[in-house]
Amino acid sequence: MNKVKHLKMVTCSWFPMKGYVAITILRWMIVRKEYVNKVSPIVKNHEDIHYAQERELWYIGFYLMYVLMFVWNFLKIWNWSKAYRAIPFEVEAYANAKNLGYLESRKRFAWKKGGQG
């Protein structure tokens, strides 16, 4: 059983990129200022899932793999949105964001199993 760790929320006017509500970096959930009212429990859970992924890959491994998987997907698909959604970390986070109890039973490296953890 995983110990659920939640992120500290901070806002920024220019990051993440326009169109994205939030991004997780280390233990912070950075929310684009104009979307601060869109931070629902589902969005928080999505970002908490990323935080669990980051911790199990010792942070740097997560970021390296995330970028490499995105580039690989983009070179295959040539579509930014589809390449982003095909990253296994995002597949797991989107598949389980609505299950607010997911992190309590999530298995390590669940992102390798197509988000079923």
Tab-separated table of N, CA and C in Angstrom:
chain	number	residue	atom	x	y	z
A	1	MET	N	0.840	-1.178	0.000
A	1	MET	CA	0.000	0.000	0.000
A	1	MET	C	0.889	1.247	0.000
A	2	ASN	N	0.588	2.193	-0.879
A	2	ASN	CA	1.362	3.424	-0.985
A	2	ASN	C	0.913	4.441	0.049
A	3	LYS	N	1.874	5.162	0.572
A	3	LYS	CA	1.528	6.293	1.417
A	3	LYS	C	1.265	7.461	0.471
A	4	VAL	N	0.055	7.986	0.501
A	4	VAL	CA	-0.341	9.054	-0.404
A	4	VAL	C	0.307	10.354	0.059
A	5	LYS	N	1.019	10.992	-0.856
A	5	LYS	CA	1.626	12.286	-0.574
A	5	LYS	C	1.011	13.297	-1.516
A	6	HIS	N	0.600	14.414	-0.957
A	6	HIS	CA	-0.046	15.444	-1.759
A	6	HIS	C	0.928	16.578	-2.051
A	7	LEU	N	0.630	17.291	-3.103
A	7	LEU	CA	1.488	18.358	-3.587
A	7	LEU	C	1.112	19.701	-2.989
A	8	LYS	N	2.074	20.605	-2.968
A	8	LYS	CA	1.815	21.989	-2.597
A	8	LYS	C	1.481	22.738	-3.880
A	9	MET	N	0.388	23.497	-3.864
A	9	MET	CA	-0.047	24.197	-5.067
A	9	MET	C	0.507	25.616	-5.096
A	10	VAL	N	1.088	25.984	-6.238
A	10	VAL	CA	1.532	27.357	-6.483
A	10	VAL	C	0.979	27.784	-7.836
A	11	THR	N	0.839	29.086	-8.034
A	11	THR	CA	0.321	29.580	-9.309
A	11	THR	C	1.398	30.352	-10.056
A	12	CYS	N	1.223	30.401	-11.370
A	12	CYS	CA	2.160	31.103	-12.240
A	12	CYS	C	1.373	31.664	-13.420
A	13	SER	N	1.748	32.822	-13.909
A	13	SER	CA	1.007	33.436	-15.014
A	13	SER	C	1.454	32.937	-16.382
A	14	TRP	N	2.637	32.304	-16.494
A	14	TRP	CA	3.151	31.890	-17.799
A	14	TRP	C	3.469	30.398	-17.913
A	15	PHE	N	3.375	29.667	-16.838
A	15	PHE	CA	3.734	28.240	-16.842
A	15	PHE	C	2.704	27.488	-16.024
A	16	PRO	N	2.230	26.347	-16.477
A	16	PRO	CA	2.602	25.608	-17.691
A	16	PRO	C	2.089	26.295	-18.963
A	17	MET	N	2.425	25.708	-20.081
A	17	MET	CA	2.053	26.225	-21.382
A	17	MET	C	0.545	26.464	-21.454
A	18	LYS	N	0.144	27.482	-22.190
A	18	LYS	CA	-1.282	27.809	-22.327
A	18	LYS	C	-2.048	26.579	-22.820
A	19	GLY	N	-3.196	26.330	-22.211
A	19	GLY	CA	-4.007	25.164	-22.551
A	19	GLY	C	-3.863	24.040	-21.530
A	20	TYR	N	-2.802	24.077	-20.731
A	20	TYR	CA	-2.588	23.083	-19.680
A	20	TYR	C	-2.913	23.730	-18.338
A	21	VAL	N	-3.655	23.020	-17.513
A	21	VAL	CA	-4.091	23.558	-16.223
A	21	VAL	C	-2.947	23.539	-15.213
A	22	ALA	N	-2.244	22.401	-15.117
A	22	ALA	CA	-1.232	22.241	-14.075
A	22	ALA	C	-0.117	21.315	-14.544
A	23	ILE	N	0.994	21.420	-13.843
A	23	ILE	CA	2.126	20.529	-14.071
A	23	ILE	C	2.753	20.227	-12.711
A	24	THR	N	3.250	19.021	-12.555
A	24	THR	CA	3.896	18.624	-11.309
A	24	THR	C	5.405	18.658	-11.491
A	25	ILE	N	6.052	19.377	-10.612
A	25	ILE	CA	7.512	19.410	-10.591
A	25	ILE	C	7.935	19.232	-9.144
A	26	LEU	N	8.634	18.115	-8.920
A	26	LEU	CA	9.016	17.723	-7.573
A	26	LEU	C	7.773	17.697	-6.693
A	27	ARG	N	7.722	18.445	-5.608
A	27	ARG	CA	6.548	18.349	-4.740
A	27	ARG	C	5.575	19.499	-4.908
A	28	TRP	N	5.690	20.200	-6.056
A	28	TRP	CA	4.805	21.319	-6.320
A	28	TRP	C	3.910	21.060	-7.520
A	29	MET	N	2.656	21.449	-7.380
A	29	MET	CA	1.730	21.455	-8.503
A	29	MET	C	1.638	22.922	-8.926
A	30	ILE	N	2.209	23.214	-10.094
A	30	ILE	CA	2.195	24.580	-10.604
A	30	ILE	C	0.964	24.723	-11.482
A	31	VAL	N	0.110	25.658	-11.106
A	31	VAL	CA	-1.156	25.875	-11.803
A	31	VAL	C	-1.070	27.197	-12.551
A	32	ARG	N	-1.440	27.161	-13.813
A	32	ARG	CA	-1.496	28.397	-14.592
A	32	ARG	C	-2.576	29.282	-13.978
A	33	LYS	N	-2.211	30.541	-13.708
A	33	LYS	CA	-3.062	31.454	-12.940
A	33	LYS	C	-4.501	31.521	-13.458
A	34	GLU	N	-4.687	31.573	-14.766
A	34	GLU	CA	-6.047	31.719	-15.305
A	34	GLU	C	-6.901	30.460	-15.125
A	35	TYR	N	-6.265	29.345	-14.762
A	35	TYR	CA	-7.006	28.098	-14.585
A	35	TYR	C	-7.157	27.696	-13.125
A	36	VAL	N	-6.793	28.580	-12.204
A	36	VAL	CA	-6.801	28.217	-10.790
A	36	VAL	C	-8.189	27.740	-10.337
A	37	ASN	N	-9.259	28.221	-10.960
A	37	ASN	CA	-10.608	27.775	-10.606
A	37	ASN	C	-10.964	26.425	-11.207
A	38	LYS	N	-10.108	25.883	-12.055
A	38	LYS	CA	-10.356	24.584	-12.674
A	38	LYS	C	-9.636	23.448	-11.947
A	39	VAL	N	-9.012	23.749	-10.831
A	39	VAL	CA	-8.282	22.727	-10.075
A	39	VAL	C	-9.269	21.977	-9.197
A	40	SER	N	-9.826	20.923	-9.758
A	40	SER	CA	-10.801	20.074	-9.074
A	40	SER	C	-10.071	18.945	-8.352
A	41	PRO	N	-10.777	18.169	-7.540
A	41	PRO	CA	-10.157	16.981	-6.938
A	41	PRO	C	-9.607	16.020	-8.001
A	42	ILE	N	-10.235	15.982	-9.168
A	42	ILE	CA	-9.755	15.107	-10.247
A	42	ILE	C	-8.413	15.594	-10.783
A	43	VAL	N	-8.284	16.902	-10.983
A	43	VAL	CA	-7.011	17.472	-11.439
A	43	VAL	C	-5.932	17.227	-10.390
A	44	LYS	N	-6.268	17.453	-9.128
A	44	LYS	CA	-5.301	17.215	-8.048
A	44	LYS	C	-4.867	15.751	-8.026
A	45	ASN	N	-5.815	14.841	-8.188
A	45	ASN	CA	-5.486	13.416	-8.188
A	45	ASN	C	-4.581	13.065	-9.365
A	46	HIS	N	-4.878	13.621	-10.548
A	46	HIS	CA	-4.041	13.404	-11.733
A	46	HIS	C	-2.599	13.806	-11.426
A	47	GLU	N	-2.426	14.981	-10.830
A	47	GLU	CA	-1.082	15.468	-10.517
A	47	GLU	C	-0.444	14.672	-9.377
A	48	ASP	N	-1.234	14.228	-8.408
A	48	ASP	CA	-0.697	13.368	-7.338
A	48	ASP	C	-0.193	12.038	-7.908
A	49	ILE	N	-0.861	11.529	-8.930
A	49	ILE	CA	-0.403	10.298	-9.595
A	49	ILE	C	0.966	10.546	-10.223
A	50	HIS	N	1.133	11.706	-10.873
A	50	HIS	CA	2.444	12.031	-11.436
A	50	HIS	C	3.507	12.123	-10.346
A	51	TYR	N	3.143	12.659	-9.202
A	51	TYR	CA	4.102	12.756	-8.106
A	51	TYR	C	4.547	11.364	-7.646
A	52	ALA	N	3.620	10.421	-7.585
A	52	ALA	CA	3.982	9.039	-7.229
A	52	ALA	C	4.921	8.454	-8.286
A	53	GLN	N	4.655	8.733	-9.558
A	53	GLN	CA	5.520	8.260	-10.638
A	53	GLN	C	6.919	8.869	-10.515
A	54	GLU	N	6.973	10.153	-10.229
A	54	GLU	CA	8.256	10.841	-10.072
A	54	GLU	C	9.092	10.212	-8.962
A	55	ARG	N	8.459	9.972	-7.824
A	55	ARG	CA	9.179	9.419	-6.676
A	55	ARG	C	9.726	8.030	-6.960
A	56	GLU	N	8.957	7.182	-7.656
A	56	GLU	CA	9.440	5.824	-7.886
A	56	GLU	C	10.559	5.787	-8.924
A	57	LEU	N	10.709	6.838	-9.713
A	57	LEU	CA	11.793	6.909	-10.703
A	57	LEU	C	12.867	7.917	-10.290
A	58	TRP	N	12.863	8.273	-9.019
A	58	TRP	CA	13.853	9.178	-8.441
A	58	TRP	C	13.896	10.504	-9.185
A	59	TYR	N	12.766	11.018	-9.528
A	59	TYR	CA	12.559	12.322	-10.151
A	59	TYR	C	13.266	12.459	-11.503
A	60	ILE	N	14.566	12.454	-11.523
A	60	ILE	CA	15.305	12.673	-12.769
A	60	ILE	C	14.970	11.601	-13.802
A	61	GLY	N	14.789	10.368	-13.359
A	61	GLY	CA	14.407	9.296	-14.278
A	61	GLY	C	13.043	9.564	-14.896
A	62	PHE	N	12.124	10.081	-14.098
A	62	PHE	CA	10.800	10.419	-14.602
A	62	PHE	C	10.897	11.484	-15.679
A	63	TYR	N	11.610	12.565	-15.384
A	63	TYR	CA	11.683	13.677	-16.336
A	63	TYR	C	12.388	13.264	-17.629
A	64	LEU	N	13.458	12.515	-17.521
A	64	LEU	CA	14.157	12.045	-18.727
A	64	LEU	C	13.263	11.140	-19.566
A	65	MET	N	12.618	10.187	-18.900
A	65	MET	CA	11.741	9.269	-19.626
A	65	MET	C	10.551	9.993	-20.230
A	66	TYR	N	9.991	10.945	-19.499
A	66	TYR	CA	8.830	11.693	-19.976
A	66	TYR	C	9.180	12.415	-21.280
A	67	VAL	N	10.298	13.137	-21.274
A	67	VAL	CA	10.710	13.886	-22.470
A	67	VAL	C	11.020	12.932	-23.624
A	68	LEU	N	11.768	11.874	-23.355
A	68	LEU	CA	12.114	10.924	-24.420
A	68	LEU	C	10.874	10.245	-25.007
A	69	MET	N	9.934	9.865	-24.139
A	69	MET	CA	8.707	9.233	-24.638
A	69	MET	C	7.878	10.217	-25.457
A	70	PHE	N	7.830	11.469	-25.012
A	70	PHE	CA	7.085	12.462	-25.784
A	70	PHE	C	7.716	12.655	-27.167
A	71	VAL	N	9.026	12.822	-27.202
A	71	VAL	CA	9.711	13.025	-28.491
A	71	VAL	C	9.490	11.819	-29.394
A	72	TRP	N	9.645	10.625	-28.856
A	72	TRP	CA	9.425	9.401	-29.636
A	72	TRP	C	8.006	9.363	-30.200
A	73	ASN	N	7.031	9.618	-29.341
A	73	ASN	CA	5.625	9.624	-29.778
A	73	ASN	C	5.380	10.693	-30.836
A	74	PHE	N	5.944	11.867	-30.621
A	74	PHE	CA	5.717	12.952	-31.572
A	74	PHE	C	6.316	12.627	-32.941
A	75	LEU	N	7.488	12.013	-32.951
A	75	LEU	CA	8.115	11.646	-34.221
A	75	LEU	C	7.308	10.572	-34.957
A	76	LYS	N	6.615	9.722	-34.210
A	76	LYS	CA	5.767	8.695	-34.831
A	76	LYS	C	4.419	9.258	-35.270
A	77	ILE	N	3.825	10.130	-34.452
A	77	ILE	CA	2.445	10.569	-34.650
A	77	ILE	C	2.343	11.929	-35.361
A	78	TRP	N	3.299	12.802	-35.130
A	78	TRP	CA	3.286	14.170	-35.645
A	78	TRP	C	2.048	14.945	-35.210
A	79	ASN	N	1.651	14.723	-33.960
A	79	ASN	CA	0.520	15.450	-33.391
A	79	ASN	C	0.832	15.666	-31.911
A	80	TRP	N	0.970	16.942	-31.514
A	80	TRP	CA	1.383	17.280	-30.147
A	80	TRP	C	0.470	16.648	-29.104
A	81	SER	N	-0.832	16.861	-29.237
A	81	SER	CA	-1.798	16.386	-28.254
A	81	SER	C	-1.815	14.861	-28.152
A	82	LYS	N	-1.812	14.186	-29.299
A	82	LYS	CA	-1.826	12.719	-29.286
A	82	LYS	C	-0.515	12.157	-28.738
A	83	ALA	N	0.602	12.807	-29.049
A	83	ALA	CA	1.901	12.359	-28.528
A	83	ALA	C	1.930	12.491	-27.013
A	84	TYR	N	1.402	13.598	-26.508
A	84	TYR	CA	1.333	13.835	-25.066
A	84	TYR	C	0.447	12.785	-24.381
A	85	ARG	N	-0.740	12.547	-24.936
A	85	ARG	CA	-1.681	11.604	-24.322
A	85	ARG	C	-1.203	10.152	-24.398
A	86	ALA	N	-0.245	9.858	-25.307
A	86	ALA	CA	0.265	8.493	-25.461
A	86	ALA	C	1.431	8.185	-24.512
A	87	ILE	N	1.926	9.174	-23.787
A	87	ILE	CA	3.001	8.940	-22.815
A	87	ILE	C	2.428	8.039	-21.719
A	88	PRO	N	3.080	6.917	-21.425
A	88	PRO	CA	2.527	5.992	-20.418
A	88	PRO	C	2.202	6.647	-19.075
A	89	PHE	N	2.968	7.648	-18.658
A	89	PHE	CA	2.672	8.349	-17.406
A	89	PHE	C	1.320	9.062	-17.497
A	90	GLU	N	1.051	9.650	-18.656
A	90	GLU	CA	-0.231	10.339	-18.849
A	90	GLU	C	-1.375	9.334	-18.999
A	91	VAL	N	-1.096	8.217	-19.644
A	91	VAL	CA	-2.130	7.179	-19.790
A	91	VAL	C	-2.611	6.751	-18.409
A	92	GLU	N	-1.670	6.469	-17.509
A	92	GLU	CA	-2.057	6.060	-16.156
A	92	GLU	C	-2.795	7.183	-15.428
A	93	ALA	N	-2.275	8.399	-15.505
A	93	ALA	CA	-2.879	9.510	-14.767
A	93	ALA	C	-4.290	9.823	-15.262
A	94	TYR	N	-4.490	9.842	-16.581
A	94	TYR	CA	-5.834	10.110	-17.111
A	94	TYR	C	-6.788	8.952	-16.828
A	95	ALA	N	-6.296	7.723	-16.926
A	95	ALA	CA	-7.160	6.555	-16.707
A	95	ALA	C	-7.662	6.469	-15.275
A	96	ASN	N	-6.911	7.035	-14.330
A	96	ASN	CA	-7.248	6.865	-12.917
A	96	ASN	C	-7.550	8.166	-12.170
A	97	ALA	N	-7.577	9.278	-12.870
A	97	ALA	CA	-7.779	10.581	-12.222
A	97	ALA	C	-9.113	10.669	-11.487
A	98	LYS	N	-10.143	10.052	-12.029
A	98	LYS	CA	-11.476	10.130	-11.398
A	98	LYS	C	-11.614	9.201	-10.200
A	99	ASN	N	-10.713	8.253	-10.054
A	99	ASN	CA	-10.730	7.330	-8.920
A	99	ASN	C	-9.910	7.962	-7.798
A	100	LEU	N	-10.569	8.714	-6.936
A	100	LEU	CA	-9.860	9.482	-5.919
A	100	LEU	C	-9.181	8.611	-4.862
A	101	GLY	N	-9.485	7.330	-4.830
A	101	GLY	CA	-8.813	6.406	-3.917
A	101	GLY	C	-7.716	5.603	-4.589
A	102	TYR	N	-7.435	5.912	-5.838
A	102	TYR	CA	-6.479	5.120	-6.626
A	102	TYR	C	-5.095	5.023	-5.981
A	103	LEU	N	-4.581	6.122	-5.493
A	103	LEU	CA	-3.211	6.110	-4.966
A	103	LEU	C	-3.043	5.226	-3.734
A	104	GLU	N	-4.126	4.983	-3.023
A	104	GLU	CA	-4.049	4.137	-1.833
A	104	GLU	C	-3.769	2.674	-2.178
A	105	SER	N	-4.141	2.266	-3.396
A	105	SER	CA	-3.930	0.868	-3.787
A	105	SER	C	-3.012	0.732	-5.007
A	106	ARG	N	-2.500	1.845	-5.505
A	106	ARG	CA	-1.659	1.828	-6.710
A	106	ARG	C	-0.409	0.981	-6.480
A	107	LYS	N	-0.122	0.143	-7.467
A	107	LYS	CA	1.105	-0.656	-7.434
A	107	LYS	C	2.230	0.135	-8.092
A	108	ARG	N	3.432	-0.092	-7.598
A	108	ARG	CA	4.593	0.598	-8.179
A	108	ARG	C	4.708	0.288	-9.672
A	109	PHE	N	5.116	1.270	-10.419
A	109	PHE	CA	5.340	1.177	-11.866
A	109	PHE	C	4.060	0.781	-12.615
A	110	ALA	N	2.916	1.204	-12.102
A	110	ALA	CA	1.638	0.890	-12.757
A	110	ALA	C	1.575	1.481	-14.162
A	111	TRP	N	2.311	2.555	-14.412
A	111	TRP	CA	2.325	3.175	-15.733
A	111	TRP	C	2.836	2.208	-16.807
A	112	LYS	N	3.616	1.199	-16.407
A	112	LYS	CA	4.126	0.198	-17.375
A	112	LYS	C	3.014	-0.745	-17.847
A	113	LYS	N	1.936	-0.818	-17.079
A	113	LYS	CA	0.865	-1.759	-17.381
A	113	LYS	C	-0.325	-1.053	-18.028
A	114	GLY	N	-0.071	0.029	-18.737
A	114	GLY	CA	-1.159	0.737	-19.401
A	114	GLY	C	-2.085	1.455	-18.449
A	115	GLY	N	-1.552	1.846	-17.302
A	115	GLY	CA	-2.347	2.616	-16.348
A	115	GLY	C	-3.211	1.782	-15.426
A	116	GLN	N	-3.113	0.483	-15.519
A	116	GLN	CA	-3.893	-0.380	-14.645
A	116	GLN	C	-3.038	-0.760	-13.443
A	117	GLY	N	-3.272	-0.106	-12.315
A	117	GLY	CA	-2.421	-0.400	-11.194
A	117	GLY	C	-3.193	-0.520	-9.957
